[in-house]
Amino acid sequence: MQAVTFDGHGGTGVIDYRTVPEPDLGADDVLVDVRAGALNHLDVWTRRGMPGIDLSMPHVPGSDAAGVVSAVGASVTRFEPGDRVAVLAGVSCGQCEFCRHGEPALCASFRVLGEHVPGVHSERAAVPADNLIAVPEHVDWETAAAAPLVFQTAWRMLNTRADVSPGESVLVLGASGGVGHAAVQIAAHAGAEVFATASTEQKLQYAAELGADHVVNYTETNFADEIRARTGKRGVDVVVDHVGEATWDDSLRSLAKGGRLVTCGATTGGRPETNVQRVFWNQLDILGSTMATPGEADAALEHVWDGTFDVRIRDVLPMGETARAHELLENREGFGKVVVKPDNELD
């Protein structure tokens, strides 16, 4: 079968689309004929290489995919051949204290498909049955592939970790990206007043269409200054920051007293300086968040499947052009998710 691979870390030139062995099907696994996959910034970082993660090469990347079940392992009862499914990328042990208490995202050995272990950007993938969710017939493959990681992540960030209430104010940074465009919609659905940042007028227009009440072009003005001006120097109740080092101080400055900053990523670096005095004097909460529980993922994706949330797709490319897909993310071209499909699906 054909799969996206790389033999070493580096630029987009390390990406290849080539023949690899068929996946082994374990007793608890489901074999999925992949109809579409989707990229996240995580794919870029995995390709470049991250400290502490030593991958077996060649590595198949990809954390998001959807397709049709073609076979099931001997112990699988939830799915059968012909079922439509999408991938939930978080892998937990099921036995540690966190898993036993219903928090697999806190698992002591938590891993992510495509980041720590082989991913799903291939013609076929063997995936643990626990990492699949059913996809209704009316949902197209691009949507099914693009929604899971970002919508479950944003759902947990806002509803579980930050516990956003109706009438609160939420600032979403990078509203043109995957997590950002999901967070705008989830915050609006929760009844919050939504502020969103982006780098172009077109991206700001998209954010407004998705539910942002106020938009800020961060290339033209300092977003923290703008937020304070628009809120009468109060600030917002919650900031969603997946950018990291470049925005950290301004994210803290944007918060009202008693506000919450919730973060799931650090695309510009993970070691920002923190004004500790601001944190304790304003009694701020800094909340980390990673992926979601199966129940949280179910709740988020139900709103995708029924059309409440809109999954924006910026481009659909063959897996053979995955290098170009990475460039779209790195260069921040467009709005929403980048989808890749097996080349044989586009023939």
mmCIF file of N, CA and C in Angstrom, residues 244-340:
data_model
loop_
_atom_site.group_PDB
_atom_site.id
_atom_site.type_symbol
_atom_site.label_atom_id
_atom_site.label_comp_id
_atom_site.label_asym_id
_atom_site.label_seq_id
_atom_site.Cartn_x
_atom_site.Cartn_y
_atom_site.Cartn_z
ATOM 1 N N GLY A 244 1.831 30.289 22.095
ATOM 2 C CA GLY A 244 2.972 30.103 22.974
ATOM 3 C C GLY A 244 3.822 31.341 23.160
ATOM 4 N N GLU A 245 5.101 31.204 22.927
ATOM 5 C CA GLU A 245 6.090 32.203 23.298
ATOM 6 C C GLU A 245 5.794 33.594 22.752
ATOM 7 N N ALA A 246 5.386 33.685 21.502
ATOM 8 C CA ALA A 246 5.211 34.989 20.856
ATOM 9 C C ALA A 246 4.036 35.777 21.425
ATOM 10 N N THR A 247 3.071 35.101 22.020
ATOM 11 C CA THR A 247 1.852 35.779 22.470
ATOM 12 C C THR A 247 1.639 35.714 23.978
ATOM 13 N N TRP A 248 2.466 34.978 24.687
ATOM 14 C CA TRP A 248 2.200 34.633 26.088
ATOM 15 C C TRP A 248 1.985 35.872 26.972
ATOM 16 N N ASP A 249 2.908 36.821 26.928
ATOM 17 C CA ASP A 249 2.796 37.985 27.798
ATOM 18 C C ASP A 249 1.545 38.790 27.468
ATOM 19 N N ASP A 250 1.258 38.970 26.177
ATOM 20 C CA ASP A 250 0.069 39.721 25.796
ATOM 21 C C ASP A 250 -1.211 38.954 26.129
ATOM 22 N N SER A 251 -1.159 37.633 26.107
ATOM 23 C CA SER A 251 -2.326 36.854 26.527
ATOM 24 C C SER A 251 -2.641 37.115 27.990
ATOM 25 N N LEU A 252 -1.600 37.124 28.834
ATOM 26 C CA LEU A 252 -1.805 37.422 30.247
ATOM 27 C C LEU A 252 -2.310 38.854 30.443
ATOM 28 N N ARG A 253 -1.770 39.799 29.654
ATOM 29 C CA ARG A 253 -2.204 41.187 29.761
ATOM 30 C C ARG A 253 -3.659 41.375 29.329
ATOM 31 N N SER A 254 -4.156 40.457 28.499
ATOM 32 C CA SER A 254 -5.523 40.570 27.992
ATOM 33 C C SER A 254 -6.571 40.099 28.994
ATOM 34 N N LEU A 255 -6.137 39.437 30.058
ATOM 35 C CA LEU A 255 -7.080 38.844 30.995
ATOM 36 C C LEU A 255 -7.588 39.839 32.028
ATOM 37 N N ALA A 256 -8.868 39.705 32.360
ATOM 38 C CA ALA A 256 -9.449 40.435 33.491
ATOM 39 C C ALA A 256 -8.939 39.818 34.788
ATOM 40 N N LYS A 257 -9.093 40.529 35.879
ATOM 41 C CA LYS A 257 -8.766 39.953 37.183
ATOM 42 C C LYS A 257 -9.581 38.672 37.386
ATOM 43 N N GLY A 258 -8.913 37.632 37.857
ATOM 44 C CA GLY A 258 -9.570 36.340 38.033
ATOM 45 C C GLY A 258 -9.764 35.574 36.744
ATOM 46 N N GLY A 259 -9.125 36.029 35.646
ATOM 47 C CA GLY A 259 -9.295 35.387 34.345
ATOM 48 C C GLY A 259 -8.533 34.092 34.219
ATOM 49 N N ARG A 260 -8.829 33.368 33.126
ATOM 50 C CA ARG A 260 -8.208 32.067 32.874
ATOM 51 C C ARG A 260 -7.551 32.043 31.496
ATOM 52 N N LEU A 261 -6.308 31.631 31.451
ATOM 53 C CA LEU A 261 -5.632 31.383 30.182
ATOM 54 C C LEU A 261 -5.570 29.872 30.014
ATOM 55 N N VAL A 262 -6.096 29.379 28.893
ATOM 56 C CA VAL A 262 -6.058 27.948 28.623
ATOM 57 C C VAL A 262 -5.234 27.715 27.362
ATOM 58 N N THR A 263 -4.294 26.768 27.452
ATOM 59 C CA THR A 263 -3.359 26.547 26.352
ATOM 60 C C THR A 263 -3.280 25.071 25.994
ATOM 61 N N CYS A 264 -3.159 24.813 24.691
ATOM 62 C CA CYS A 264 -3.010 23.432 24.218
ATOM 63 C C CYS A 264 -1.801 23.283 23.307
ATOM 64 N N GLY A 265 -1.027 24.358 23.114
ATOM 65 C CA GLY A 265 0.086 24.252 22.184
ATOM 66 C C GLY A 265 1.005 25.444 22.277
ATOM 67 N N ALA A 266 2.120 25.349 21.573
ATOM 68 C CA ALA A 266 3.124 26.410 21.607
ATOM 69 C C ALA A 266 3.854 26.441 20.270
ATOM 70 N N THR A 267 3.146 26.849 19.229
ATOM 71 C CA THR A 267 3.717 26.784 17.889
ATOM 72 C C THR A 267 4.892 27.728 17.688
ATOM 73 N N THR A 268 5.024 28.766 18.527
ATOM 74 C CA THR A 268 6.153 29.693 18.389
ATOM 75 C C THR A 268 7.209 29.480 19.464
ATOM 76 N N GLY A 269 7.081 28.420 20.227
ATOM 77 C CA GLY A 269 8.060 28.135 21.273
ATOM 78 C C GLY A 269 7.389 27.906 22.617
ATOM 79 N N GLY A 270 7.986 27.033 23.418
ATOM 80 C CA GLY A 270 7.355 26.611 24.654
ATOM 81 C C GLY A 270 7.970 27.145 25.928
ATOM 82 N N ARG A 271 8.853 28.135 25.849
ATOM 83 C CA ARG A 271 9.509 28.626 27.064
ATOM 84 C C ARG A 271 9.433 30.160 27.148
ATOM 85 N N PRO A 272 8.223 30.696 27.219
ATOM 86 C CA PRO A 272 8.097 32.159 27.329
ATOM 87 C C PRO A 272 8.433 32.642 28.736
ATOM 88 N N GLU A 273 8.801 33.923 28.844
ATOM 89 C CA GLU A 273 8.928 34.544 30.157
ATOM 90 C C GLU A 273 7.529 34.851 30.686
ATOM 91 N N THR A 274 7.347 34.705 31.988
ATOM 92 C CA THR A 274 6.045 34.943 32.612
ATOM 93 C C THR A 274 6.179 36.011 33.688
ATOM 94 N N ASN A 275 5.301 37.010 33.633
ATOM 95 C CA ASN A 275 5.235 38.030 34.665
ATOM 96 C C ASN A 275 4.462 37.441 35.845
ATOM 97 N N VAL A 276 5.190 36.842 36.777
ATOM 98 C CA VAL A 276 4.560 36.160 37.895
ATOM 99 C C VAL A 276 3.760 37.130 38.759
ATOM 100 N N GLN A 277 4.239 38.362 38.879
ATOM 101 C CA GLN A 277 3.499 39.339 39.669
ATOM 102 C C GLN A 277 2.099 39.569 39.105
ATOM 103 N N ARG A 278 1.996 39.621 37.774
ATOM 104 C CA ARG A 278 0.689 39.783 37.145
ATOM 105 C C ARG A 278 -0.204 38.591 37.475
ATOM 106 N N VAL A 279 0.383 37.390 37.482
ATOM 107 C CA VAL A 279 -0.400 36.185 37.744
ATOM 108 C C VAL A 279 -0.981 36.196 39.149
ATOM 109 N N PHE A 280 -0.139 36.455 40.166
ATOM 110 C CA PHE A 280 -0.679 36.374 41.526
ATOM 111 C C PHE A 280 -1.494 37.606 41.909
ATOM 112 N N TRP A 281 -1.093 38.807 41.435
ATOM 113 C CA TRP A 281 -1.829 40.011 41.825
ATOM 114 C C TRP A 281 -3.232 40.017 41.224
ATOM 115 N N ASN A 282 -3.338 39.564 39.974
ATOM 116 C CA ASN A 282 -4.641 39.511 39.309
ATOM 117 C C ASN A 282 -5.348 38.175 39.512
ATOM 118 N N GLN A 283 -4.708 37.281 40.262
ATOM 119 C CA GLN A 283 -5.289 35.977 40.596
ATOM 120 C C GLN A 283 -5.747 35.223 39.342
ATOM 121 N N LEU A 284 -4.791 35.086 38.419
ATOM 122 C CA LEU A 284 -5.061 34.433 37.147
ATOM 123 C C LEU A 284 -4.871 32.919 37.256
ATOM 124 N N ASP A 285 -5.629 32.180 36.481
ATOM 125 C CA ASP A 285 -5.473 30.733 36.367
ATOM 126 C C ASP A 285 -4.843 30.420 35.017
ATOM 127 N N ILE A 286 -3.801 29.601 35.011
ATOM 128 C CA ILE A 286 -3.185 29.119 33.774
ATOM 129 C C ILE A 286 -3.488 27.636 33.671
ATOM 130 N N LEU A 287 -4.218 27.261 32.627
ATOM 131 C CA LEU A 287 -4.747 25.911 32.489
ATOM 132 C C LEU A 287 -4.166 25.234 31.255
ATOM 133 N N GLY A 288 -3.565 24.086 31.438
ATOM 134 C CA GLY A 288 -3.123 23.285 30.307
ATOM 135 C C GLY A 288 -4.228 22.341 29.874
ATOM 136 N N SER A 289 -4.217 21.979 28.598
ATOM 137 C CA SER A 289 -5.238 21.071 28.080
ATOM 138 C C SER A 289 -4.672 20.292 26.905
ATOM 139 N N THR A 290 -4.915 18.983 26.883
ATOM 140 C CA THR A 290 -4.451 18.125 25.795
ATOM 141 C C THR A 290 -5.575 17.196 25.359
ATOM 142 N N MET A 291 -5.901 17.226 24.089
ATOM 143 C CA MET A 291 -6.890 16.324 23.502
ATOM 144 C C MET A 291 -8.176 16.314 24.311
ATOM 145 N N ALA A 292 -8.797 15.142 24.545
ATOM 146 C CA ALA A 292 -10.088 15.084 25.222
ATOM 147 C C ALA A 292 -10.384 13.650 25.641
ATOM 148 N N THR A 293 -11.384 13.507 26.502
ATOM 149 C CA THR A 293 -11.897 12.183 26.830
ATOM 150 C C THR A 293 -12.792 11.709 25.681
ATOM 151 N N PRO A 294 -13.081 10.414 25.589
ATOM 152 C CA PRO A 294 -14.013 9.956 24.549
ATOM 153 C C PRO A 294 -15.374 10.646 24.635
ATOM 154 N N GLY A 295 -15.861 10.879 25.861
ATOM 155 C CA GLY A 295 -17.148 11.554 26.009
ATOM 156 C C GLY A 295 -17.115 12.976 25.510
ATOM 157 N N GLU A 296 -16.018 13.691 25.775
ATOM 158 C CA GLU A 296 -15.878 15.053 25.276
ATOM 159 C C GLU A 296 -15.797 15.069 23.758
ATOM 160 N N ALA A 297 -15.057 14.104 23.198
ATOM 161 C CA ALA A 297 -14.965 14.017 21.739
ATOM 162 C C ALA A 297 -16.333 13.728 21.129
ATOM 163 N N ASP A 298 -17.085 12.816 21.749
ATOM 164 C CA ASP A 298 -18.436 12.520 21.257
ATOM 165 C C ASP A 298 -19.292 13.771 21.248
ATOM 166 N N ALA A 299 -19.251 14.533 22.344
ATOM 167 C CA ALA A 299 -20.085 15.733 22.456
ATOM 168 C C ALA A 299 -19.715 16.766 21.399
ATOM 169 N N ALA A 300 -18.415 16.992 21.218
ATOM 170 C CA ALA A 300 -17.972 17.973 20.228
ATOM 171 C C ALA A 300 -18.364 17.557 18.823
ATOM 172 N N LEU A 301 -18.139 16.289 18.492
ATOM 173 C CA LEU A 301 -18.369 15.852 17.120
ATOM 174 C C LEU A 301 -19.848 15.694 16.798
ATOM 175 N N GLU A 302 -20.680 15.456 17.796
ATOM 176 C CA GLU A 302 -22.119 15.460 17.535
ATOM 177 C C GLU A 302 -22.549 16.809 16.956
ATOM 178 N N HIS A 303 -21.935 17.890 17.449
ATOM 179 C CA HIS A 303 -22.264 19.225 16.941
ATOM 180 C C HIS A 303 -21.684 19.464 15.550
ATOM 181 N N VAL A 304 -20.625 18.742 15.210
ATOM 182 C CA VAL A 304 -20.115 18.797 13.836
ATOM 183 C C VAL A 304 -21.034 18.006 12.915
ATOM 184 N N TRP A 305 -21.366 16.798 13.329
ATOM 185 C CA TRP A 305 -22.185 15.934 12.468
ATOM 186 C C TRP A 305 -23.547 16.566 12.186
ATOM 187 N N ASP A 306 -24.132 17.282 13.184
ATOM 188 C CA ASP A 306 -25.476 17.839 12.949
ATOM 189 C C ASP A 306 -25.434 19.234 12.315
ATOM 190 N N GLY A 307 -24.228 19.738 12.022
ATOM 191 C CA GLY A 307 -24.099 21.012 11.321
ATOM 192 C C GLY A 307 -24.043 22.241 12.198
ATOM 193 N N THR A 308 -24.098 22.060 13.531
ATOM 194 C CA THR A 308 -23.980 23.215 14.422
ATOM 195 C C THR A 308 -22.636 23.892 14.252
ATOM 196 N N PHE A 309 -21.572 23.085 14.161
ATOM 197 C CA PHE A 309 -20.227 23.600 13.940
ATOM 198 C C PHE A 309 -19.816 23.337 12.501
ATOM 199 N N ASP A 310 -19.131 24.303 11.930
ATOM 200 C CA ASP A 310 -18.711 24.247 10.531
ATOM 201 C C ASP A 310 -17.206 23.981 10.467
ATOM 202 N N VAL A 311 -16.818 22.917 9.787
ATOM 203 C CA VAL A 311 -15.403 22.598 9.610
ATOM 204 C C VAL A 311 -14.935 23.255 8.314
ATOM 205 N N ARG A 312 -14.114 24.276 8.436
ATOM 206 C CA ARG A 312 -13.623 24.972 7.252
ATOM 207 C C ARG A 312 -12.406 24.233 6.678
ATOM 208 N N ILE A 313 -12.439 24.013 5.387
ATOM 209 C CA ILE A 313 -11.354 23.327 4.678
ATOM 210 C C ILE A 313 -10.668 24.332 3.766
ATOM 211 N N ARG A 314 -9.357 24.529 3.963
ATOM 212 C CA ARG A 314 -8.666 25.503 3.106
ATOM 213 C C ARG A 314 -8.190 24.892 1.802
ATOM 214 N N ASP A 315 -7.896 23.557 1.819
ATOM 215 C CA ASP A 315 -7.450 22.915 0.574
ATOM 216 C C ASP A 315 -7.545 21.404 0.740
ATOM 217 N N VAL A 316 -7.738 20.703 -0.374
ATOM 218 C CA VAL A 316 -7.731 19.241 -0.415
ATOM 219 C C VAL A 316 -6.679 18.824 -1.428
ATOM 220 N N LEU A 317 -5.704 18.040 -0.989
ATOM 221 C CA LEU A 317 -4.580 17.646 -1.823
ATOM 222 C C LEU A 317 -4.402 16.130 -1.803
ATOM 223 N N PRO A 318 -3.780 15.555 -2.835
ATOM 224 C CA PRO A 318 -3.399 14.149 -2.772
ATOM 225 C C PRO A 318 -2.308 13.944 -1.719
ATOM 226 N N MET A 319 -2.269 12.764 -1.096
ATOM 227 C CA MET A 319 -1.211 12.481 -0.132
ATOM 228 C C MET A 319 0.171 12.589 -0.763
ATOM 229 N N GLY A 320 0.243 12.362 -2.063
ATOM 230 C CA GLY A 320 1.504 12.532 -2.768
ATOM 231 C C GLY A 320 2.011 13.961 -2.751
ATOM 232 N N GLU A 321 1.146 14.923 -2.382
ATOM 233 C CA GLU A 321 1.530 16.324 -2.274
ATOM 234 C C GLU A 321 1.503 16.801 -0.823
ATOM 235 N N THR A 322 1.782 15.889 0.108
ATOM 236 C CA THR A 322 1.761 16.250 1.526
ATOM 237 C C THR A 322 2.789 17.323 1.855
ATOM 238 N N ALA A 323 3.908 17.350 1.147
ATOM 239 C CA ALA A 323 4.895 18.407 1.381
ATOM 240 C C ALA A 323 4.262 19.784 1.165
ATOM 241 N N ARG A 324 3.455 19.916 0.136
ATOM 242 C CA ARG A 324 2.760 21.177 -0.111
ATOM 243 C C ARG A 324 1.754 21.461 1.015
ATOM 244 N N ALA A 325 1.103 20.435 1.515
ATOM 245 C CA ALA A 325 0.163 20.603 2.618
ATOM 246 C C ALA A 325 0.871 21.161 3.851
ATOM 247 N N HIS A 326 2.093 20.672 4.118
ATOM 248 C CA HIS A 326 2.879 21.205 5.228
ATOM 249 C C HIS A 326 3.212 22.676 5.005
ATOM 250 N N GLU A 327 3.514 23.037 3.774
ATOM 251 C CA GLU A 327 3.834 24.434 3.475
ATOM 252 C C GLU A 327 2.636 25.343 3.729
ATOM 253 N N LEU A 328 1.442 24.876 3.418
ATOM 254 C CA LEU A 328 0.245 25.676 3.674
ATOM 255 C C LEU A 328 0.124 26.010 5.156
ATOM 256 N N LEU A 329 0.458 25.045 6.011
ATOM 257 C CA LEU A 329 0.403 25.296 7.448
ATOM 258 C C LEU A 329 1.539 26.207 7.891
ATOM 259 N N GLU A 330 2.745 25.897 7.443
ATOM 260 C CA GLU A 330 3.905 26.681 7.881
ATOM 261 C C GLU A 330 3.821 28.134 7.438
ATOM 262 N N ASN A 331 3.272 28.362 6.246
ATOM 263 C CA ASN A 331 3.182 29.720 5.710
ATOM 264 C C ASN A 331 1.875 30.411 6.075
ATOM 265 N N ARG A 332 1.043 29.723 6.850
ATOM 266 C CA ARG A 332 -0.237 30.274 7.302
ATOM 267 C C ARG A 332 -1.090 30.756 6.134
ATOM 268 N N GLU A 333 -1.128 29.929 5.095
ATOM 269 C CA GLU A 333 -1.922 30.249 3.911
ATOM 270 C C GLU A 333 -3.359 29.759 4.117
ATOM 271 N N GLY A 334 -4.327 30.642 3.995
ATOM 272 C CA GLY A 334 -5.712 30.233 4.028
ATOM 273 C C GLY A 334 -6.284 30.118 5.430
ATOM 274 N N PHE A 335 -7.474 29.548 5.500
ATOM 275 C CA PHE A 335 -8.265 29.507 6.724
ATOM 276 C C PHE A 335 -8.811 28.098 6.908
ATOM 277 N N GLY A 336 -8.633 27.513 8.084
ATOM 278 C CA GLY A 336 -9.190 26.196 8.374
ATOM 279 C C GLY A 336 -8.192 25.076 8.178
ATOM 280 N N LYS A 337 -8.712 23.903 7.891
ATOM 281 C CA LYS A 337 -7.920 22.685 7.859
ATOM 282 C C LYS A 337 -7.449 22.333 6.448
ATOM 283 N N VAL A 338 -6.296 21.641 6.397
ATOM 284 C CA VAL A 338 -5.776 21.112 5.140
ATOM 285 C C VAL A 338 -6.023 19.603 5.128
ATOM 286 N N VAL A 339 -6.680 19.127 4.098
ATOM 287 C CA VAL A 339 -7.035 17.720 3.967
ATOM 288 C C VAL A 339 -6.168 17.064 2.910
ATOM 289 N N VAL A 340 -5.740 15.825 3.170
ATOM 290 C CA VAL A 340 -5.032 15.030 2.169
ATOM 291 C C VAL A 340 -5.781 13.720 1.969
#
